[in-house]
CSV table of C-alpha atoms and ligand atoms in Angstrom, one decimal:
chain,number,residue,atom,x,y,z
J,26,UNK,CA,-10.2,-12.5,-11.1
J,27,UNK,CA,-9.7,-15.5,-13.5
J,28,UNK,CA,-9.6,-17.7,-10.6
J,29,UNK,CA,-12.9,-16.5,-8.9
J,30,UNK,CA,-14.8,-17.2,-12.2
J,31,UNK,CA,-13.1,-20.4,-12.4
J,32,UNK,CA,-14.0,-20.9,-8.6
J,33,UNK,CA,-17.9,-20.2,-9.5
J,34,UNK,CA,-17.7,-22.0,-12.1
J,35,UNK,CA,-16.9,-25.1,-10.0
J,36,UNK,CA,-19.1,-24.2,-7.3
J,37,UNK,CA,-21.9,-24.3,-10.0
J,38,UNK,CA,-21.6,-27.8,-11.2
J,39,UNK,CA,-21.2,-29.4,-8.0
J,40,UNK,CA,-24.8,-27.3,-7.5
J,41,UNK,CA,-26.1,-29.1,-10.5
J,42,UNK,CA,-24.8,-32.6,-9.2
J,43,UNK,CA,-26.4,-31.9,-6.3
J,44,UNK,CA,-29.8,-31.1,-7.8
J,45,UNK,CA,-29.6,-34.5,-9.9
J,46,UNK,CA,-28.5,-36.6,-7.0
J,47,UNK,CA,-30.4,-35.1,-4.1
J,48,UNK,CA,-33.7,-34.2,-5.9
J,49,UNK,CA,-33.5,-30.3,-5.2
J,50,UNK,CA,-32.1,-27.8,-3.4
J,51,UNK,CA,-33.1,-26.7,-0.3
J,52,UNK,CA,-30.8,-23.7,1.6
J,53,UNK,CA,-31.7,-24.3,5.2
J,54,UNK,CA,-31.5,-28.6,4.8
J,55,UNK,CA,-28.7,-30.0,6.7
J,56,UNK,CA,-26.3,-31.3,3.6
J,57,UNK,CA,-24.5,-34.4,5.0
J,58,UNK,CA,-21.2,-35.2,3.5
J,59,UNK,CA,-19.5,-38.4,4.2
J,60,UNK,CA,-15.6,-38.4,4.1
J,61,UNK,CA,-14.1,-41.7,3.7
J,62,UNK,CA,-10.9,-41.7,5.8
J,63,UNK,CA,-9.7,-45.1,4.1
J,64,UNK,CA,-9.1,-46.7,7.3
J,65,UNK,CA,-10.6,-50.1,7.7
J,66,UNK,CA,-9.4,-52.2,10.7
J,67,UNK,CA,-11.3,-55.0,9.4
J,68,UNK,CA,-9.6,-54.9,6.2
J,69,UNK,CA,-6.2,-56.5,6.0
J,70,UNK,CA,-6.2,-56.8,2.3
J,71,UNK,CA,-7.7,-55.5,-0.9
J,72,UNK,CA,-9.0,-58.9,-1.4
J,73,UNK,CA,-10.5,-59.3,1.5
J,74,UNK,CA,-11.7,-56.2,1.8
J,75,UNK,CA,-14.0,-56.9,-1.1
J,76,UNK,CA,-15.6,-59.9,0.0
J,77,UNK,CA,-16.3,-59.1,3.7
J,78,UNK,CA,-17.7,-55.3,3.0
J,79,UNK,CA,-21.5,-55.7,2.1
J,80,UNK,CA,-22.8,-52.5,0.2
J,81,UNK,CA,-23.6,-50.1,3.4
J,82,UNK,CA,-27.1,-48.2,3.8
J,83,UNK,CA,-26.5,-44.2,4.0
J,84,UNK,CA,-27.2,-44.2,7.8
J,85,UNK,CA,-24.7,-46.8,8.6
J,86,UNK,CA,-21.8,-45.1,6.5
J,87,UNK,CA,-22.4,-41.6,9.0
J,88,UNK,CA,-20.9,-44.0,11.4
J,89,UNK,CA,-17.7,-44.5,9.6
J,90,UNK,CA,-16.6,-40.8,8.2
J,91,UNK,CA,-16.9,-37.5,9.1
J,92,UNK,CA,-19.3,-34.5,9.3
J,93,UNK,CA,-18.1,-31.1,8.1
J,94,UNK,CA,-19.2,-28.0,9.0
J,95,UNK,CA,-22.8,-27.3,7.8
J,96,UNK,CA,-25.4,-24.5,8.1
J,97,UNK,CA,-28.0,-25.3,10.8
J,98,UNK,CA,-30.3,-22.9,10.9
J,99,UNK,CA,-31.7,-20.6,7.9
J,100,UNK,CA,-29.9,-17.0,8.4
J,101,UNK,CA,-32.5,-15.1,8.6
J,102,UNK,CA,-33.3,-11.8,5.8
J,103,UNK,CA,-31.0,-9.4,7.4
J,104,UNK,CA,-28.5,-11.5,7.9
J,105,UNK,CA,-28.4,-12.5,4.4
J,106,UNK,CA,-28.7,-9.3,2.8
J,107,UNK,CA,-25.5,-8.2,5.5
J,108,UNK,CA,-23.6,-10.9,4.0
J,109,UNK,CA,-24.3,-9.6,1.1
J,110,UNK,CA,-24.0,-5.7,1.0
J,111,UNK,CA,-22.4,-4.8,4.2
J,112,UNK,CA,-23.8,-2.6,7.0
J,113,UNK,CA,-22.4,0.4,5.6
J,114,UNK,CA,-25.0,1.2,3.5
J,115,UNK,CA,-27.3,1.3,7.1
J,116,UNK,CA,-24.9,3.2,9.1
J,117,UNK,CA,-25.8,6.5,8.5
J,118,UNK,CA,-29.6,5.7,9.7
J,119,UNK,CA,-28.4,4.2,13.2
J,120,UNK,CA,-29.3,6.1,15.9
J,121,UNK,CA,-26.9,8.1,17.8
J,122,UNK,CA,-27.0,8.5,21.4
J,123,UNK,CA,-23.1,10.7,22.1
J,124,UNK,CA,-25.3,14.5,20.6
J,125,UNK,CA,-25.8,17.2,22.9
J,126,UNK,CA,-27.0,20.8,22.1
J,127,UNK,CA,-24.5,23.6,21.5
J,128,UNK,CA,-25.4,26.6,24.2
J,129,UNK,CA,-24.7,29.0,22.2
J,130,UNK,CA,-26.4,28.2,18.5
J,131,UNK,CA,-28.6,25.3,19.0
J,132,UNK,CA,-27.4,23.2,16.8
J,133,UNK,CA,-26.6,19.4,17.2
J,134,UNK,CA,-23.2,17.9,17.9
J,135,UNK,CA,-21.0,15.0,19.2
J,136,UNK,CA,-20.6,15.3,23.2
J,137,UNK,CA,-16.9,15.0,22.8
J,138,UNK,CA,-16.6,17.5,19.9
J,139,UNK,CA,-16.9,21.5,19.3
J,140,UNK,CA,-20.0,22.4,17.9
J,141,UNK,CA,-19.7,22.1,14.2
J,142,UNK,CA,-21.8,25.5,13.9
J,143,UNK,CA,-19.5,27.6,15.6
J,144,UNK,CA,-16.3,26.2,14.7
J,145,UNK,CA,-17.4,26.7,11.1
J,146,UNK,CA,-18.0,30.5,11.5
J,147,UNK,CA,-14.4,30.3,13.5
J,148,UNK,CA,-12.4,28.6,10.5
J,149,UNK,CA,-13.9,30.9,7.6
J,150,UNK,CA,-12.3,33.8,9.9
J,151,UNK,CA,-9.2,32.2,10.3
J,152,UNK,CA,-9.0,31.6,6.6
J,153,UNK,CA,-9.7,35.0,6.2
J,154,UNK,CA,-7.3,36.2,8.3
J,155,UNK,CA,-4.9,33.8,6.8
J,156,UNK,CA,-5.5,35.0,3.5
J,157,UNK,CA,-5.2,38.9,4.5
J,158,UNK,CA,-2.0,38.1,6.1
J,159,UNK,CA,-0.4,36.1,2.6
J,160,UNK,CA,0.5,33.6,5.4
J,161,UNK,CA,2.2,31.4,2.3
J,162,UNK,CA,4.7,33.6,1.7
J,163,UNK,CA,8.6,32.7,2.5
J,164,UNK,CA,9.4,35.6,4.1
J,165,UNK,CA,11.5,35.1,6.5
J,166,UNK,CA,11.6,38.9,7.6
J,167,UNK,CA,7.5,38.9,7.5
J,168,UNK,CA,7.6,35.3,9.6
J,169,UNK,CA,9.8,36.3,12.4
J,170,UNK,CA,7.1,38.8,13.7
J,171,UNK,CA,3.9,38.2,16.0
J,172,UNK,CA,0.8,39.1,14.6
J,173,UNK,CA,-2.1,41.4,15.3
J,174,UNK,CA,-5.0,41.3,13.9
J,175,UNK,CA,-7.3,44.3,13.3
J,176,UNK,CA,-10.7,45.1,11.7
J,177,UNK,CA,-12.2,47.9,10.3
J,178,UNK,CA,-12.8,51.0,12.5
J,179,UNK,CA,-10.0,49.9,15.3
J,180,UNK,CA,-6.8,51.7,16.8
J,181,UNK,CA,-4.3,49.6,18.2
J,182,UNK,CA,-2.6,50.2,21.1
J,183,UNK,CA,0.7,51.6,20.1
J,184,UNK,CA,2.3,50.2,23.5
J,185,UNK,CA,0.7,46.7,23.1
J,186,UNK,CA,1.1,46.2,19.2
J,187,UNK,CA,4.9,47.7,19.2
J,188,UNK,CA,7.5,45.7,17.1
J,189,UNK,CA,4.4,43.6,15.7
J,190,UNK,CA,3.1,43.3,12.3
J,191,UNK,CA,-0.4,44.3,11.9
J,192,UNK,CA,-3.1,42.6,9.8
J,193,UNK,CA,-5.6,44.9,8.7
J,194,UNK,CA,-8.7,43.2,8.1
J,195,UNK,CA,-11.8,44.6,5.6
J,196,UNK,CA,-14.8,44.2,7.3
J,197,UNK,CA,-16.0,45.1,10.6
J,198,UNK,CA,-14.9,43.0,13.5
J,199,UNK,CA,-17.4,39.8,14.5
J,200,UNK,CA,-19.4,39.9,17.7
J,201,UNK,CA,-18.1,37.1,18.8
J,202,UNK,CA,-14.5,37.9,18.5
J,203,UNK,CA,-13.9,40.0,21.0
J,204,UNK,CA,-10.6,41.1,22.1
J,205,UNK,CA,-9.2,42.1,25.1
J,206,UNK,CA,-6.0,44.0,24.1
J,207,UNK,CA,-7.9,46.2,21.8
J,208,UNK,CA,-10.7,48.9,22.2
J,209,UNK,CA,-13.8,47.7,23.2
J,210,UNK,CA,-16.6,46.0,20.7
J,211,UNK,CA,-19.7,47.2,22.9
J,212,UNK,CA,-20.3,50.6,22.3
J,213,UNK,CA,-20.9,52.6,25.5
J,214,UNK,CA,-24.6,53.0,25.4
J,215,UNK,CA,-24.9,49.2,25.4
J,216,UNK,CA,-22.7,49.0,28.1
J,217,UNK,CA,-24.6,51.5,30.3
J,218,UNK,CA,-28.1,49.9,29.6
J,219,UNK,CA,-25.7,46.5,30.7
J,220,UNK,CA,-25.4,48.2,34.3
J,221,UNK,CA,-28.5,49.3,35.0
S,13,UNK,CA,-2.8,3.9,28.7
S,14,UNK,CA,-0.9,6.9,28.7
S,15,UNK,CA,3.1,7.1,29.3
S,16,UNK,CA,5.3,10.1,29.8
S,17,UNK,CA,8.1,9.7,27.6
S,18,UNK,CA,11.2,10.6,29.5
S,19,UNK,CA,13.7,12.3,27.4
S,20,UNK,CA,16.8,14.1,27.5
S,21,UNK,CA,14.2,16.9,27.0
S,22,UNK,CA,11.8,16.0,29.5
S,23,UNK,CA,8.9,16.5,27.3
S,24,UNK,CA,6.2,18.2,29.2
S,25,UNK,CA,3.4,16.8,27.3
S,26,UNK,CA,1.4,13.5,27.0
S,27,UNK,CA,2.7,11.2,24.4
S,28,UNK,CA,1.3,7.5,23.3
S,29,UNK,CA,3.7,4.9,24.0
S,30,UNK,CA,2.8,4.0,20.5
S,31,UNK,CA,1.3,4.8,17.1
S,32,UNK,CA,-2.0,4.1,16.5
S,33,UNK,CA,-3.3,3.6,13.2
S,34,UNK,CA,-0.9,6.3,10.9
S,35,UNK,CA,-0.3,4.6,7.7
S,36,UNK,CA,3.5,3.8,6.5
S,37,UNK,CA,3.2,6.0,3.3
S,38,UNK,CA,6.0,4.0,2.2
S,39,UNK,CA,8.1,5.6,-0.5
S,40,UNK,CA,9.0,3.5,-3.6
S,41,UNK,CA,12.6,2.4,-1.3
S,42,UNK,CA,10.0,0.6,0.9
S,43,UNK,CA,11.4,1.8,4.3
S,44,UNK,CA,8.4,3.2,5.4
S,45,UNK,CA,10.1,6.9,5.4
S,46,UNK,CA,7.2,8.3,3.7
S,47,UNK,CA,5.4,8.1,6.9
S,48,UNK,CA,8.4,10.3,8.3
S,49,UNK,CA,7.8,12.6,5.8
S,50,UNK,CA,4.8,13.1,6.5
S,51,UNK,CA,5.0,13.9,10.0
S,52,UNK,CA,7.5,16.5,9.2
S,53,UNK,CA,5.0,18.1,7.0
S,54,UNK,CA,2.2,18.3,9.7
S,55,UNK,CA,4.9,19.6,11.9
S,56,UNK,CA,6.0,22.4,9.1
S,57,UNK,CA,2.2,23.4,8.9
S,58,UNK,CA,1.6,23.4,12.5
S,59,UNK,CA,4.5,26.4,12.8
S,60,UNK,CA,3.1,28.3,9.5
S,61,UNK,CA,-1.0,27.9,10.2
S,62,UNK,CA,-1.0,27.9,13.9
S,63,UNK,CA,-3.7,25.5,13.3
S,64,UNK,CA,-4.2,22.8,11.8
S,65,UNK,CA,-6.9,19.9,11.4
S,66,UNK,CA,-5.6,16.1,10.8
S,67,UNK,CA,-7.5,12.8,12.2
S,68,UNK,CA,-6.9,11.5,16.2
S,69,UNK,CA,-3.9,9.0,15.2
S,70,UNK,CA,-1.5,11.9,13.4
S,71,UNK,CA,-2.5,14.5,15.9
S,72,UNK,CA,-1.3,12.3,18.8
S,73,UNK,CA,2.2,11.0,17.0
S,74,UNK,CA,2.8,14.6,15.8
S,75,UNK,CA,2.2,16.2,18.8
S,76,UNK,CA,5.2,15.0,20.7
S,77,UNK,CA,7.6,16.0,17.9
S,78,UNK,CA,6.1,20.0,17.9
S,79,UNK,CA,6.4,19.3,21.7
S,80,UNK,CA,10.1,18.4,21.7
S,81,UNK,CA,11.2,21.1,18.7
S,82,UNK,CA,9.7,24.2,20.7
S,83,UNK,CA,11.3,23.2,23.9
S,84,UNK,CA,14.4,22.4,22.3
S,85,UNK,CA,13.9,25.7,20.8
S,86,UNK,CA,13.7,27.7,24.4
S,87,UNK,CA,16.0,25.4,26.1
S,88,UNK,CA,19.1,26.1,23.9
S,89,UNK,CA,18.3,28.9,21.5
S,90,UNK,CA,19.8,29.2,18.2
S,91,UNK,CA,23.4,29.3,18.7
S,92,UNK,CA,23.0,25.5,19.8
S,93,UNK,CA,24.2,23.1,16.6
S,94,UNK,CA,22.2,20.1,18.0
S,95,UNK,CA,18.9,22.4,18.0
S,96,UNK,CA,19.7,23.6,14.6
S,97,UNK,CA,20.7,20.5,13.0
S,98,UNK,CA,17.0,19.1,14.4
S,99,UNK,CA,15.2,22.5,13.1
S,100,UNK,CA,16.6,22.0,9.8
S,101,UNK,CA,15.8,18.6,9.8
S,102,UNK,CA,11.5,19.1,10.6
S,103,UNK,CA,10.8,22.5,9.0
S,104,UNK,CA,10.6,21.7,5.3
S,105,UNK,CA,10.2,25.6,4.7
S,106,UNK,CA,13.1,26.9,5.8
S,107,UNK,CA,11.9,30.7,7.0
S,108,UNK,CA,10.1,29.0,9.3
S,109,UNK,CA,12.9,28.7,11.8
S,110,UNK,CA,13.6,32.5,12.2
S,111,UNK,CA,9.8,32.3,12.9
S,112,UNK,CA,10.3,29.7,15.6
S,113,UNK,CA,12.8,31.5,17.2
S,114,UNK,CA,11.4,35.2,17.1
S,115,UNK,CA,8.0,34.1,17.8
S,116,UNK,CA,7.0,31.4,19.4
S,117,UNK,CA,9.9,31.3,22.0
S,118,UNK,CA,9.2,34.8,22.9
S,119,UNK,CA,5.5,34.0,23.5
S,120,UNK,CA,6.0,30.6,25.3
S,121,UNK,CA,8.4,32.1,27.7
S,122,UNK,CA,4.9,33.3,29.5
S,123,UNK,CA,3.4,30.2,28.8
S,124,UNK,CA,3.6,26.4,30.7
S,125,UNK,CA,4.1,23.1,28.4
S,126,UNK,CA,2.6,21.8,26.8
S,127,UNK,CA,2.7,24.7,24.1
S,128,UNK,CA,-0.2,22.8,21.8
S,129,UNK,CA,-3.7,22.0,22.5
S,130,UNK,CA,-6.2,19.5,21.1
S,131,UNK,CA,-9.8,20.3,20.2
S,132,UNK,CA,-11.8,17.6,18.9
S,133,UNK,CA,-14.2,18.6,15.9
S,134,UNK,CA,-17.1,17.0,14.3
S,135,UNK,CA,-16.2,13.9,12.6
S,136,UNK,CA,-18.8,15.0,10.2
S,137,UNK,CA,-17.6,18.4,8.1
S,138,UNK,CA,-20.3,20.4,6.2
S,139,UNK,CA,-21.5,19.1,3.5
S,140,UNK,CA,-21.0,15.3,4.6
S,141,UNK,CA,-24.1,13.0,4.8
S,142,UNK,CA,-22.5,10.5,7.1
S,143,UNK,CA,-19.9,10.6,9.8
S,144,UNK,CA,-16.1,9.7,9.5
S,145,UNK,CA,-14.7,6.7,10.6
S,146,UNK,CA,-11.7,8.7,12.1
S,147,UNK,CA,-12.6,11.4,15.4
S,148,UNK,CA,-10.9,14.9,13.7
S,149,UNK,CA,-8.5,16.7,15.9
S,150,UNK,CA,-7.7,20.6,15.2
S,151,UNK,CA,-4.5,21.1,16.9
S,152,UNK,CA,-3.3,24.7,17.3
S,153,UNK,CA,-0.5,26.5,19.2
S,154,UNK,CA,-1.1,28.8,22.8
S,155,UNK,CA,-1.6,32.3,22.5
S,156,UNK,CA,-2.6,32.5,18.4
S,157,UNK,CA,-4.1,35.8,17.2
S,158,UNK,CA,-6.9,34.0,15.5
S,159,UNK,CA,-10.7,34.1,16.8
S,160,UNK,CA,-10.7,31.5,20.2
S,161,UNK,CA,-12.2,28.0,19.1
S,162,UNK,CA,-13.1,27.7,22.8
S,163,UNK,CA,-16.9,27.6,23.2
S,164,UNK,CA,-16.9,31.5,25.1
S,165,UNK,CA,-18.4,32.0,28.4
S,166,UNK,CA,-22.3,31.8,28.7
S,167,UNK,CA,-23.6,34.8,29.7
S,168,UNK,CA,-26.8,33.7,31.7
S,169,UNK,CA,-26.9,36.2,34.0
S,170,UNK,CA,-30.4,37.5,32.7
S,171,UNK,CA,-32.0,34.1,32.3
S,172,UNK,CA,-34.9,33.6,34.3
S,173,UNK,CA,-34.0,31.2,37.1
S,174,UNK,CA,-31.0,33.2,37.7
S,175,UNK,CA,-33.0,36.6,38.2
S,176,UNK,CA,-35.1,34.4,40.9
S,177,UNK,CA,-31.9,33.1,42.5
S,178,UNK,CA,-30.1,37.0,42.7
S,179,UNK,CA,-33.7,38.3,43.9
S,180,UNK,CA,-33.4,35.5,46.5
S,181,UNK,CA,-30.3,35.9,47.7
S,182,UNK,CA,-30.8,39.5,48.1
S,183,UNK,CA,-33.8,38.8,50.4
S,184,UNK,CA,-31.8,36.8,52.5
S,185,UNK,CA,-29.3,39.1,52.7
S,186,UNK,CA,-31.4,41.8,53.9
S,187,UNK,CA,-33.6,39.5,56.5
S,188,UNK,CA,-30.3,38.6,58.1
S,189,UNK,CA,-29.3,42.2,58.2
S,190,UNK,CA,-32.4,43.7,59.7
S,191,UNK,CA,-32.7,40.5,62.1
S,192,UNK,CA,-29.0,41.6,63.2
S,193,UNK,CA,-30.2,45.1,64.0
S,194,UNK,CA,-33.2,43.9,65.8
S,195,UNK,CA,-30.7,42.0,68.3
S,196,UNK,CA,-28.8,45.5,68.3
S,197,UNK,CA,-31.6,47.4,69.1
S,198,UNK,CA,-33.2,44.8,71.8
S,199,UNK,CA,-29.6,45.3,73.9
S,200,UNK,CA,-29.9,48.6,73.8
S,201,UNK,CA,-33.1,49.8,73.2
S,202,UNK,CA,-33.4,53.2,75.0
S,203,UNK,CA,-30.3,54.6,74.1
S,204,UNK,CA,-30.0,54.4,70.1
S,205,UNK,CA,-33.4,53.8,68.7
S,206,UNK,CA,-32.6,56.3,65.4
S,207,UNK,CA,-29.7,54.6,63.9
S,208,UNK,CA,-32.0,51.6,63.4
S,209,UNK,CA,-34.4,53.3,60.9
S,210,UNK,CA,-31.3,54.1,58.3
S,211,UNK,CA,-31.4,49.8,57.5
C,12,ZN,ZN1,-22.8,26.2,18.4
């Protein structure tokens, strides 16, 4: 932290040299900055080198040194304000091409993915479930047994469900979970009008 | 991309040759156990919830460990030292190994590895504005009691374009039949012209 004030505040006063030297500031004007390399192959001497080295014109001196890096062109608005603030703030806005329509609910989601609708409606159940059940408990006797899972209004098969534990849940079961074990979920009206 | 890791085991699922993106978690020791630690609780979750949501890089480096435990597990059963030794070792919560053994080896005898599967999920929960960086897996074990995440089968018998298509096909059906009959009858036209007025 100290060092990135101390940074600026460098950066700032060779800004103001520049502004009393150059005349101004202007972002997109090539800056040229001559680096003297000290090499002379004229110059044998200190002595000599003063007499024979005439006060050089800026043009003439490019020839000698080197050109660092400078900005070119003027980075345009977006640019800048990237530079500045990141894309992150934009990514939320870009547009997506990888959604598809769930079948089944309508609702939007990534081609790759469940649809976020449905697997919602599935986790809530399973956290139901998981709570009827006390699944946190260290029970090793409770653990060591499969599980069945029941709702309101359902007999379980005595042959299929023996030497499991079963889960009673409080509500009525959900259309969509149907089971295939258990009795049926479509009353038999429905499934007569189904036939016909 | 992929590489089947060939084990003593023979690990019947696909594993990463390496790990992707899983941070080290180091512990204060700096030996980059933490990360270790952490695999072993995913692993101790994925035998008590059955399911279980993490991002793509954990699910894919955990998924060869739960692999390898449960077919340990069947291979040797519990009288095996080496088995218990590495059952002791991952499940943090220690009731979870009668679970492993009265459970899950019971139900994966019916089953074929691997014994996990991997369902993507949005990589933007409710409630989000913007999407995750990381793709979300839900991994869960074969053969759970829990509602199916699997989209169910569309049931599009009655849609419109499918009435048309049955109707169709029906037609076809019974052109061909009563084209058959006409051939029938042609061959033998005086002796059984009654049975062709039942089609
Ligand atoms: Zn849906």
């Amino acid at each position: 932290m100290f060092s990135l004030r101390i940074t600026n505040a460098v950066r700032r006063v060779q800004e103001l040299v520049d502004i009393f030297l150059i005349g101004g500031r202007y972002p997109g004007f090539p800056q040229l900055v001559v680096a003297d390399t000290g090499y002379h192959p004229s110059a044998s001497s200190p002595a000599t080198q003063a007499t024979t080295e005439p006060e050089q014109s800026f043009l003439e001196s490019l020839k000698d040194g080197l050109l660092w890096a400078v900005p070119k062109k003027r980075s345009s608005v977006e640019r800048r304000l990237k530079k500045q603030f990141g894309s992150s703030y934009m990514d939320p806005y870009k547009l997506r091409t990888d959604l598809i329509v769930c079948l089944h609910c309508g609702h939007y989601h990534e081609a790759h993915s469940l649809c976020g609708h449905c697997y919602q409606k599935v986790k809530a159940e399973t956290k139901l479930i998981h709570d009827t059940m006390d699944i946190t408990a260290r029970d090793a006797e409770l653990q060591s047994q499969e599980v069945v899972v029941v709702y309101e209004g359902e007999n379980p098969d005595p042959v299929t469900t023996h030497g499991k534990r079963i889960v009673e849940v409080p509500k009525k079961r959900p259309l969509w979970f149907n089971s295939v074990l258990l009795t049926k979920v479509l009353p038999k009206g429905g499934a007569a009008n189904d036939q016909s | 991309m992929y590489n089947k890791l060939t084990l003593a085991g023979g690990l019947r699922a696909r594993v990463r040759p390496m790990n992707l993106n899983v941070e080290p978690h180091n512990l204060p020791d700096q030996t980059g156990a933490g990360r270790l630690t952490v695999l072993r609780q995913l692993v101790t979750g994925l035998f008590r919830y059955e399911r279980l949501e993490m991002n793509e890089s954990k699910a894919f480096e955990m998924q060869g460990y739960a692999e390898l435990l449960l077919q340990e597990a069947m291979r040797y059963g519990p009288k095996h030292k080496p088995t218990m030794e590495l059952m002791d070792f991952w499940m943090l919560e220690k009731d979870l190994i009668h679970r492993v053994f009265k459970v899950y080896v019971p139900r994966f005898a019916r089953f074929e590895a691997p014994y996990t599967k991997l369902w993507y999920v949005p990589s933007r929960p409710e409630g989000r504005q913007s999407y995750m960086s990381h793709k979300r897996i839900l991994m869960e074990l074969k053969g759970n009691p829990y509602p199916p995440v699997e989209p169910r089968h569309l049931d599009n018998k009655s849609s419109l374009a499918n009435i048309l298509l049955a109707e169709a096909k029906r037609d076809y059906v019974r052109q061909k039949i009563r084209a058959q009959a006409e051939v029938h009858q042609g061959t033998s036209v005086s002796d059984e012209e009654p049975t062709s007025t039942g089609i």
